[in-house]
Amino acid sequence: MKQLSDFTIPKSSRLFSGISNEQAVEILSKIGAATFAYNKGETIIEQWTKATHHYLVVSGEVHSYYDHTNGRRSVNGVFKHGDSFGLVFAFSDLRDNPSKAVAVNDCVVIKIPLVDIINNDFLIETKARRKYIQNAVNIMSQSAFKSRLRSFVLEQPTIEGRVRTYLNEKSKHANSCDFEIPFDRQELADFLSCDRSALSATLGRMRDKRLIDFSKNHFWIRVPFE
């Protein structure tokens, strides 16, 4: 981890959508945010540690994991350029990180302290601050929806049912039967809460039945799922 000297606000950032770069830098500066570079494989957040920041990804990719006591790992989130994570801690009384965040490749993130953005004395009441709070709440709402999607996927009793449900939702989101998923095979197995070997066998059977085709993380649904 290496601290960098300035802020680069991703244009795709939903957290600062509708806020000028100058206003974003002012908000970040006044609440004590800082930019850090992480190497591939480096841990950004340790699981079950005290939450002190939320994060904005400037470049690279960060994955959030939950490591179970039985050795199984679940993928909780995939965060890329412009994505935010850990926002729930800024607007709640929760203070322990249940998940571990790791740099999947070399990445740069802005670490934003968990200050009371609503009542912070350093920030005067402005449209920019109100927009920042509105954006944060919208991001948290969408995150809650994604968590519900995973719960829906895991409700399916078979691995094929989980695969079908997950791929169907990704296809709807992409508005196409030809799309990419953000996971490699092990990460997809973790997300679907199954063994990698069982997942590979299931994908192979589905391809043999010409339901799907795939190459690495690129998938094609050949027969629309009901």
PDB file of N, CA, C and O in Angstrom, residues 135-199:
ATOM      1  N   ASN A 135     -26.722  10.342  -3.444  1.00  0.00           N
ATOM      2  CA  ASN A 135     -26.010   9.330  -4.230  1.00  0.00           C
ATOM      3  C   ASN A 135     -25.648   8.125  -3.370  1.00  0.00           C
ATOM      4  O   ASN A 135     -25.780   6.970  -3.797  1.00  0.00           O
ATOM      5  N   ALA A 136     -25.166   8.401  -2.154  1.00  0.00           N
ATOM      6  CA  ALA A 136     -24.756   7.320  -1.253  1.00  0.00           C
ATOM      7  C   ALA A 136     -25.939   6.419  -0.909  1.00  0.00           C
ATOM      8  O   ALA A 136     -25.817   5.190  -0.889  1.00  0.00           O
ATOM      9  N   VAL A 137     -27.073   7.012  -0.630  1.00  0.00           N
ATOM     10  CA  VAL A 137     -28.269   6.226  -0.298  1.00  0.00           C
ATOM     11  C   VAL A 137     -28.704   5.384  -1.493  1.00  0.00           C
ATOM     12  O   VAL A 137     -29.088   4.213  -1.348  1.00  0.00           O
ATOM     13  N   ASN A 138     -28.633   5.941  -2.705  1.00  0.00           N
ATOM     14  CA  ASN A 138     -28.993   5.187  -3.910  1.00  0.00           C
ATOM     15  C   ASN A 138     -28.067   3.994  -4.113  1.00  0.00           C
ATOM     16  O   ASN A 138     -28.512   2.903  -4.476  1.00  0.00           O
ATOM     17  N   ILE A 139     -26.775   4.192  -3.879  1.00  0.00           N
ATOM     18  CA  ILE A 139     -25.809   3.105  -4.020  1.00  0.00           C
ATOM     19  C   ILE A 139     -26.113   1.993  -3.023  1.00  0.00           C
ATOM     20  O   ILE A 139     -26.085   0.806  -3.357  1.00  0.00           O
ATOM     21  N   MET A 140     -26.415   2.376  -1.777  1.00  0.00           N
ATOM     22  CA  MET A 140     -26.727   1.370  -0.758  1.00  0.00           C
ATOM     23  C   MET A 140     -28.005   0.610  -1.103  1.00  0.00           C
ATOM     24  O   MET A 140     -28.100  -0.596  -0.872  1.00  0.00           O
ATOM     25  N   SER A 141     -28.982   1.296  -1.675  1.00  0.00           N
ATOM     26  CA  SER A 141     -30.228   0.633  -2.064  1.00  0.00           C
ATOM     27  C   SER A 141     -29.967  -0.396  -3.153  1.00  0.00           C
ATOM     28  O   SER A 141     -30.495  -1.522  -3.105  1.00  0.00           O
ATOM     29  N   GLN A 142     -29.145  -0.048  -4.140  1.00  0.00           N
ATOM     30  CA  GLN A 142     -28.817  -0.977  -5.214  1.00  0.00           C
ATOM     31  C   GLN A 142     -28.005  -2.153  -4.689  1.00  0.00           C
ATOM     32  O   GLN A 142     -28.160  -3.297  -5.141  1.00  0.00           O
ATOM     33  N   SER A 143     -27.129  -1.880  -3.708  1.00  0.00           N
ATOM     34  CA  SER A 143     -26.342  -2.950  -3.106  1.00  0.00           C
ATOM     35  C   SER A 143     -27.241  -3.944  -2.378  1.00  0.00           C
ATOM     36  O   SER A 143     -27.035  -5.162  -2.444  1.00  0.00           O
ATOM     37  N   ALA A 144     -28.252  -3.426  -1.695  1.00  0.00           N
ATOM     38  CA  ALA A 144     -29.199  -4.299  -1.001  1.00  0.00           C
ATOM     39  C   ALA A 144     -29.956  -5.171  -1.998  1.00  0.00           C
ATOM     40  O   ALA A 144     -30.218  -6.354  -1.743  1.00  0.00           O
ATOM     41  N   PHE A 145     -30.279  -4.604  -3.165  1.00  0.00           N
ATOM     42  CA  PHE A 145     -30.961  -5.376  -4.204  1.00  0.00           C
ATOM     43  C   PHE A 145     -30.066  -6.508  -4.707  1.00  0.00           C
ATOM     44  O   PHE A 145     -30.529  -7.640  -4.913  1.00  0.00           O
ATOM     45  N   LYS A 146     -28.771  -6.234  -4.888  1.00  0.00           N
ATOM     46  CA  LYS A 146     -27.847  -7.264  -5.354  1.00  0.00           C
ATOM     47  C   LYS A 146     -27.719  -8.378  -4.324  1.00  0.00           C
ATOM     48  O   LYS A 146     -27.612  -9.557  -4.671  1.00  0.00           O
ATOM     49  N   SER A 147     -27.721  -8.018  -3.041  1.00  0.00           N
ATOM     50  CA  SER A 147     -27.654  -9.031  -1.989  1.00  0.00           C
ATOM     51  C   SER A 147     -28.888  -9.922  -2.032  1.00  0.00           C
ATOM     52  O   SER A 147     -28.803 -11.138  -1.825  1.00  0.00           O
ATOM     53  N   ARG A 148     -30.037  -9.310  -2.292  1.00  0.00           N
ATOM     54  CA  ARG A 148     -31.272 -10.089  -2.406  1.00  0.00           C
ATOM     55  C   ARG A 148     -31.198 -11.018  -3.609  1.00  0.00           C
ATOM     56  O   ARG A 148     -31.688 -12.159  -3.557  1.00  0.00           O
ATOM     57  N   LEU A 149     -30.569 -10.575  -4.702  1.00  0.00           N
ATOM     58  CA  LEU A 149     -30.414 -11.427  -5.874  1.00  0.00           C
ATOM     59  C   LEU A 149     -29.618 -12.674  -5.526  1.00  0.00           C
ATOM     60  O   LEU A 149     -29.990 -13.783  -5.892  1.00  0.00           O
ATOM     61  N   ARG A 150     -28.523 -12.501  -4.773  1.00  0.00           N
ATOM     62  CA  ARG A 150     -27.723 -13.670  -4.404  1.00  0.00           C
ATOM     63  C   ARG A 150     -28.536 -14.619  -3.531  1.00  0.00           C
ATOM     64  O   ARG A 150     -28.455 -15.838  -3.690  1.00  0.00           O
ATOM     65  N   SER A 151     -29.307 -14.065  -2.628  1.00  0.00           N
ATOM     66  CA  SER A 151     -30.154 -14.913  -1.791  1.00  0.00           C
ATOM     67  C   SER A 151     -31.144 -15.688  -2.654  1.00  0.00           C
ATOM     68  O   SER A 151     -31.389 -16.883  -2.428  1.00  0.00           O
ATOM     69  N   PHE A 152     -31.694 -15.019  -3.677  1.00  0.00           N
ATOM     70  CA  PHE A 152     -32.627 -15.672  -4.596  1.00  0.00           C
ATOM     71  C   PHE A 152     -31.932 -16.797  -5.358  1.00  0.00           C
ATOM     72  O   PHE A 152     -32.497 -17.886  -5.533  1.00  0.00           O
ATOM     73  N   VAL A 153     -30.711 -16.542  -5.799  1.00  0.00           N
ATOM     74  CA  VAL A 153     -29.948 -17.561  -6.514  1.00  0.00           C
ATOM     75  C   VAL A 153     -29.718 -18.776  -5.620  1.00  0.00           C
ATOM     76  O   VAL A 153     -29.905 -19.931  -6.031  1.00  0.00           O
ATOM     77  N   LEU A 154     -29.327 -18.535  -4.377  1.00  0.00           N
ATOM     78  CA  LEU A 154     -29.003 -19.635  -3.464  1.00  0.00           C
ATOM     79  C   LEU A 154     -30.241 -20.380  -2.967  1.00  0.00           C
ATOM     80  O   LEU A 154     -30.105 -21.463  -2.387  1.00  0.00           O
ATOM     81  N   GLU A 155     -31.427 -19.813  -3.202  1.00  0.00           N
ATOM     82  CA  GLU A 155     -32.653 -20.519  -2.838  1.00  0.00           C
ATOM     83  C   GLU A 155     -32.911 -21.715  -3.755  1.00  0.00           C
ATOM     84  O   GLU A 155     -33.673 -22.613  -3.401  1.00  0.00           O
ATOM     85  N   GLN A 156     -32.276 -21.715  -4.931  1.00  0.00           N
ATOM     86  CA  GLN A 156     -32.495 -22.805  -5.878  1.00  0.00           C
ATOM     87  C   GLN A 156     -31.841 -24.077  -5.338  1.00  0.00           C
ATOM     88  O   GLN A 156     -30.691 -24.059  -4.894  1.00  0.00           O
ATOM     89  N   PRO A 157     -32.545 -25.219  -5.347  1.00  0.00           N
ATOM     90  CA  PRO A 157     -32.052 -26.429  -4.674  1.00  0.00           C
ATOM     91  C   PRO A 157     -30.916 -27.153  -5.383  1.00  0.00           C
ATOM     92  O   PRO A 157     -30.211 -27.951  -4.761  1.00  0.00           O
ATOM     93  N   THR A 158     -30.719 -26.900  -6.680  1.00  0.00           N
ATOM     94  CA  THR A 158     -29.671 -27.606  -7.425  1.00  0.00           C
ATOM     95  C   THR A 158     -28.647 -26.608  -7.962  1.00  0.00           C
ATOM     96  O   THR A 158     -28.950 -25.415  -8.115  1.00  0.00           O
ATOM     97  N   ILE A 159     -27.460 -27.115  -8.262  1.00  0.00           N
ATOM     98  CA  ILE A 159     -26.421 -26.254  -8.824  1.00  0.00           C
ATOM     99  C   ILE A 159     -26.857 -25.725 -10.186  1.00  0.00           C
ATOM    100  O   ILE A 159     -26.671 -24.551 -10.495  1.00  0.00           O
ATOM    101  N   GLU A 160     -27.479 -26.599 -11.000  1.00  0.00           N
ATOM    102  CA  GLU A 160     -27.941 -26.137 -12.310  1.00  0.00           C
ATOM    103  C   GLU A 160     -28.994 -25.048 -12.152  1.00  0.00           C
ATOM    104  O   GLU A 160     -29.006 -24.066 -12.911  1.00  0.00           O
ATOM    105  N   GLY A 161     -29.851 -25.179 -11.166  1.00  0.00           N
ATOM    106  CA  GLY A 161     -30.858 -24.150 -10.923  1.00  0.00           C
ATOM    107  C   GLY A 161     -30.218 -22.828 -10.545  1.00  0.00           C
ATOM    108  O   GLY A 161     -30.661 -21.760 -10.979  1.00  0.00           O
ATOM    109  N   ARG A 162     -29.149 -22.877  -9.749  1.00  0.00           N
ATOM    110  CA  ARG A 162     -28.442 -21.658  -9.364  1.00  0.00           C
ATOM    111  C   ARG A 162     -27.759 -21.030 -10.573  1.00  0.00           C
ATOM    112  O   ARG A 162     -27.791 -19.815 -10.751  1.00  0.00           O
ATOM    113  N   VAL A 163     -27.133 -21.884 -11.400  1.00  0.00           N
ATOM    114  CA  VAL A 163     -26.473 -21.384 -12.606  1.00  0.00           C
ATOM    115  C   VAL A 163     -27.492 -20.734 -13.534  1.00  0.00           C
ATOM    116  O   VAL A 163     -27.274 -19.626 -14.050  1.00  0.00           O
ATOM    117  N   ARG A 164     -28.600 -21.424 -13.765  1.00  0.00           N
ATOM    118  CA  ARG A 164     -29.650 -20.890 -14.633  1.00  0.00           C
ATOM    119  C   ARG A 164     -30.140 -19.529 -14.130  1.00  0.00           C
ATOM    120  O   ARG A 164     -30.265 -18.573 -14.899  1.00  0.00           O
ATOM    121  N   THR A 165     -30.420 -19.461 -12.825  1.00  0.00           N
ATOM    122  CA  THR A 165     -30.954 -18.231 -12.251  1.00  0.00           C
ATOM    123  C   THR A 165     -29.945 -17.095 -12.367  1.00  0.00           C
ATOM    124  O   THR A 165     -30.295 -15.976 -12.761  1.00  0.00           O
ATOM    125  N   TYR A 166     -28.700 -17.383 -12.031  1.00  0.00           N
ATOM    126  CA  TYR A 166     -27.672 -16.338 -12.093  1.00  0.00           C
ATOM    127  C   TYR A 166     -27.459 -15.861 -13.529  1.00  0.00           C
ATOM    128  O   TYR A 166     -27.454 -14.649 -13.785  1.00  0.00           O
ATOM    129  N   LEU A 167     -27.296 -16.793 -14.465  1.00  0.00           N
ATOM    130  CA  LEU A 167     -27.057 -16.398 -15.854  1.00  0.00           C
ATOM    131  C   LEU A 167     -28.257 -15.680 -16.449  1.00  0.00           C
ATOM    132  O   LEU A 167     -28.104 -14.743 -17.249  1.00  0.00           O
ATOM    133  N   ASN A 168     -29.439 -16.089 -16.051  1.00  0.00           N
ATOM    134  CA  ASN A 168     -30.644 -15.431 -16.539  1.00  0.00           C
ATOM    135  C   ASN A 168     -30.684 -13.977 -16.089  1.00  0.00           C
ATOM    136  O   ASN A 168     -31.020 -13.075 -16.874  1.00  0.00           O
ATOM    137  N   GLU A 169     -30.326 -13.727 -14.817  1.00  0.00           N
ATOM    138  CA  GLU A 169     -30.326 -12.356 -14.310  1.00  0.00           C
ATOM    139  C   GLU A 169     -29.235 -11.516 -14.978  1.00  0.00           C
ATOM    140  O   GLU A 169     -29.447 -10.346 -15.281  1.00  0.00           O
ATOM    141  N   LYS A 170     -28.061 -12.103 -15.210  1.00  0.00           N
ATOM    142  CA  LYS A 170     -26.992 -11.373 -15.897  1.00  0.00           C
ATOM    143  C   LYS A 170     -27.395 -11.064 -17.340  1.00  0.00           C
ATOM    144  O   LYS A 170     -27.081  -9.995 -17.866  1.00  0.00           O
ATOM    145  N   SER A 171     -28.098 -11.995 -17.972  1.00  0.00           N
ATOM    146  CA  SER A 171     -28.572 -11.777 -19.339  1.00  0.00           C
ATOM    147  C   SER A 171     -29.577 -10.633 -19.390  1.00  0.00           C
ATOM    148  O   SER A 171     -29.530  -9.782 -20.281  1.00  0.00           O
ATOM    149  N   LYS A 172     -30.485 -10.594 -18.411  1.00  0.00           N
ATOM    150  CA  LYS A 172     -31.465  -9.502 -18.353  1.00  0.00           C
ATOM    151  C   LYS A 172     -30.753  -8.164 -18.170  1.00  0.00           C
ATOM    152  O   LYS A 172     -31.104  -7.167 -18.802  1.00  0.00           O
ATOM    153  N   HIS A 173     -29.757  -8.158 -17.283  1.00  0.00           N
ATOM    154  CA  HIS A 173     -29.031  -6.918 -17.011  1.00  0.00           C
ATOM    155  C   HIS A 173     -28.288  -6.431 -18.255  1.00  0.00           C
ATOM    156  O   HIS A 173     -28.228  -5.233 -18.530  1.00  0.00           O
ATOM    157  N   ALA A 174     -27.719  -7.379 -19.017  1.00  0.00           N
ATOM    158  CA  ALA A 174     -26.982  -7.028 -20.231  1.00  0.00           C
ATOM    159  C   ALA A 174     -27.903  -6.804 -21.420  1.00  0.00           C
ATOM    160  O   ALA A 174     -27.462  -6.322 -22.467  1.00  0.00           O
ATOM    161  N   ASN A 175     -29.185  -7.179 -21.256  1.00  0.00           N
ATOM    162  CA  ASN A 175     -30.150  -7.098 -22.351  1.00  0.00           C
ATOM    163  C   ASN A 175     -29.663  -7.868 -23.574  1.00  0.00           C
ATOM    164  O   ASN A 175     -29.830  -7.444 -24.714  1.00  0.00           O
ATOM    165  N   SER A 176     -29.041  -9.018 -23.295  1.00  0.00           N
ATOM    166  CA  SER A 176     -28.485  -9.830 -24.375  1.00  0.00           C
ATOM    167  C   SER A 176     -28.254 -11.255 -23.857  1.00  0.00           C
ATOM    168  O   SER A 176     -28.018 -11.459 -22.656  1.00  0.00           O
ATOM    169  N   CYS A 177     -28.322 -12.224 -24.754  1.00  0.00           N
ATOM    170  CA  CYS A 177     -27.985 -13.611 -24.399  1.00  0.00           C
ATOM    171  C   CYS A 177     -26.486 -13.860 -24.516  1.00  0.00           C
ATOM    172  O   CYS A 177     -26.007 -14.968 -24.275  1.00  0.00           O
ATOM    173  N   ASP A 178     -25.733 -12.848 -24.876  1.00  0.00           N
ATOM    174  CA  ASP A 178     -24.286 -12.923 -25.061  1.00  0.00           C
ATOM    175  C   ASP A 178     -23.670 -11.886 -24.118  1.00  0.00           C
ATOM    176  O   ASP A 178     -23.822 -10.684 -24.314  1.00  0.00           O
ATOM    177  N   PHE A 179     -22.970 -12.341 -23.072  1.00  0.00           N
ATOM    178  CA  PHE A 179     -22.525 -11.414 -22.030  1.00  0.00           C
ATOM    179  C   PHE A 179     -21.334 -11.992 -21.264  1.00  0.00           C
ATOM    180  O   PHE A 179     -20.983 -13.165 -21.422  1.00  0.00           O
ATOM    181  N   GLU A 180     -20.735 -11.160 -20.440  1.00  0.00           N
ATOM    182  CA  GLU A 180     -19.636 -11.588 -19.584  1.00  0.00           C
ATOM    183  C   GLU A 180     -20.052 -11.497 -18.125  1.00  0.00           C
ATOM    184  O   GLU A 180     -20.870 -10.655 -17.755  1.00  0.00           O
ATOM    185  N   ILE A 181     -19.476 -12.376 -17.295  1.00  0.00           N
ATOM    186  CA  ILE A 181     -19.714 -12.322 -15.866  1.00  0.00           C
ATOM    187  C   ILE A 181     -18.418 -11.855 -15.195  1.00  0.00           C
ATOM    188  O   ILE A 181     -17.330 -12.018 -15.761  1.00  0.00           O
ATOM    189  N   PRO A 182     -18.489 -11.302 -13.972  1.00  0.00           N
ATOM    190  CA  PRO A 182     -17.296 -10.734 -13.336  1.00  0.00           C
ATOM    191  C   PRO A 182     -16.445 -11.749 -12.574  1.00  0.00           C
ATOM    192  O   PRO A 182     -15.518 -11.360 -11.878  1.00  0.00           O
ATOM    193  N   PHE A 183     -16.772 -13.063 -12.683  1.00  0.00           N
ATOM    194  CA  PHE A 183     -16.089 -14.071 -11.879  1.00  0.00           C
ATOM    195  C   PHE A 183     -15.296 -15.051 -12.732  1.00  0.00           C
ATOM    196  O   PHE A 183     -15.693 -15.373 -13.863  1.00  0.00           O
ATOM    197  N   ASP A 184     -14.178 -15.545 -12.175  1.00  0.00           N
ATOM    198  CA  ASP A 184     -13.556 -16.725 -12.751  1.00  0.00           C
ATOM    199  C   ASP A 184     -14.294 -17.940 -12.180  1.00  0.00           C
ATOM    200  O   ASP A 184     -15.251 -17.805 -11.420  1.00  0.00           O
ATOM    201  N   ARG A 185     -13.852 -19.177 -12.532  1.00  0.00           N
ATOM    202  CA  ARG A 185     -14.612 -20.357 -12.124  1.00  0.00           C
ATOM    203  C   ARG A 185     -14.666 -20.529 -10.608  1.00  0.00           C
ATOM    204  O   ARG A 185     -15.707 -20.872 -10.051  1.00  0.00           O
ATOM    205  N   GLN A 186     -13.541 -20.307  -9.933  1.00  0.00           N
ATOM    206  CA  GLN A 186     -13.548 -20.476  -8.482  1.00  0.00           C
ATOM    207  C   GLN A 186     -14.438 -19.439  -7.820  1.00  0.00           C
ATOM    208  O   GLN A 186     -15.191 -19.742  -6.892  1.00  0.00           O
ATOM    209  N   GLU A 187     -14.390 -18.212  -8.312  1.00  0.00           N
ATOM    210  CA  GLU A 187     -15.209 -17.147  -7.739  1.00  0.00           C
ATOM    211  C   GLU A 187     -16.691 -17.403  -8.002  1.00  0.00           C
ATOM    212  O   GLU A 187     -17.536 -17.140  -7.144  1.00  0.00           O
ATOM    213  N   LEU A 188     -17.011 -17.939  -9.202  1.00  0.00           N
ATOM    214  CA  LEU A 188     -18.405 -18.270  -9.493  1.00  0.00           C
ATOM    215  C   LEU A 188     -18.878 -19.391  -8.582  1.00  0.00           C
ATOM    216  O   LEU A 188     -20.005 -19.348  -8.065  1.00  0.00           O
ATOM    217  N   ALA A 189     -18.021 -20.396  -8.362  1.00  0.00           N
ATOM    218  CA  ALA A 189     -18.374 -21.482  -7.440  1.00  0.00           C
ATOM    219  C   ALA A 189     -18.610 -20.934  -6.037  1.00  0.00           C
ATOM    220  O   ALA A 189     -19.559 -21.338  -5.348  1.00  0.00           O
ATOM    221  N   ASP A 190     -17.750 -20.000  -5.610  1.00  0.00           N
ATOM    222  CA  ASP A 190     -17.933 -19.383  -4.294  1.00  0.00           C
ATOM    223  C   ASP A 190     -19.254 -18.636  -4.220  1.00  0.00           C
ATOM    224  O   ASP A 190     -19.983 -18.721  -3.229  1.00  0.00           O
ATOM    225  N   PHE A 191     -19.563 -17.882  -5.281  1.00  0.00           N
ATOM    226  CA  PHE A 191     -20.798 -17.100  -5.313  1.00  0.00           C
ATOM    227  C   PHE A 191     -22.020 -18.009  -5.256  1.00  0.00           C
ATOM    228  O   PHE A 191     -23.015 -17.688  -4.595  1.00  0.00           O
ATOM    229  N   LEU A 192     -21.937 -19.159  -5.943  1.00  0.00           N
ATOM    230  CA  LEU A 192     -23.057 -20.095  -5.993  1.00  0.00           C
ATOM    231  C   LEU A 192     -23.046 -21.087  -4.843  1.00  0.00           C
ATOM    232  O   LEU A 192     -23.925 -21.951  -4.753  1.00  0.00           O
ATOM    233  N   SER A 193     -22.023 -20.950  -3.971  1.00  0.00           N
ATOM    234  CA  SER A 193     -21.896 -21.812  -2.796  1.00  0.00           C
ATOM    235  C   SER A 193     -21.869 -23.291  -3.174  1.00  0.00           C
ATOM    236  O   SER A 193     -22.662 -24.107  -2.696  1.00  0.00           O
ATOM    237  N   CYS A 194     -20.918 -23.635  -4.049  1.00  0.00           N
ATOM    238  CA  CYS A 194     -20.746 -25.032  -4.448  1.00  0.00           C
ATOM    239  C   CYS A 194     -19.275 -25.292  -4.738  1.00  0.00           C
ATOM    240  O   CYS A 194     -18.470 -24.368  -4.800  1.00  0.00           O
ATOM    241  N   ASP A 195     -18.925 -26.559  -4.905  1.00  0.00           N
ATOM    242  CA  ASP A 195     -17.552 -26.917  -5.238  1.00  0.00           C
ATOM    243  C   ASP A 195     -17.257 -26.573  -6.695  1.00  0.00           C
ATOM    244  O   ASP A 195     -18.133 -26.683  -7.561  1.00  0.00           O
ATOM    245  N   ARG A 196     -16.014 -26.209  -6.951  1.00  0.00           N
ATOM    246  CA  ARG A 196     -15.635 -25.852  -8.316  1.00  0.00           C
ATOM    247  C   ARG A 196     -15.806 -27.036  -9.266  1.00  0.00           C
ATOM    248  O   ARG A 196     -16.255 -26.873 -10.397  1.00  0.00           O
ATOM    249  N   SER A 197     -15.443 -28.233  -8.803  1.00  0.00           N
ATOM    250  CA  SER A 197     -15.558 -29.413  -9.660  1.00  0.00           C
ATOM    251  C   SER A 197     -17.016 -29.686 -10.007  1.00  0.00           C
ATOM    252  O   SER A 197     -17.345 -30.040 -11.157  1.00  0.00           O
ATOM    253  N   ALA A 198     -17.921 -29.507  -9.026  1.00  0.00           N
ATOM    254  CA  ALA A 198     -19.344 -29.721  -9.284  1.00  0.00           C
ATOM    255  C   ALA A 198     -19.876 -28.665 -10.245  1.00  0.00           C
ATOM    256  O   ALA A 198     -20.702 -28.968 -11.123  1.00  0.00           O
ATOM    257  N   LEU A 199     -19.410 -27.444 -10.110  1.00  0.00           N
ATOM    258  CA  LEU A 199     -19.820 -26.384 -11.024  1.00  0.00           C
ATOM    259  C   LEU A 199     -19.352 -26.685 -12.442  1.00  0.00           C
ATOM    260  O   LEU A 199     -20.120 -26.558 -13.398  1.00  0.00           O
TER     261      LEU A 199
END
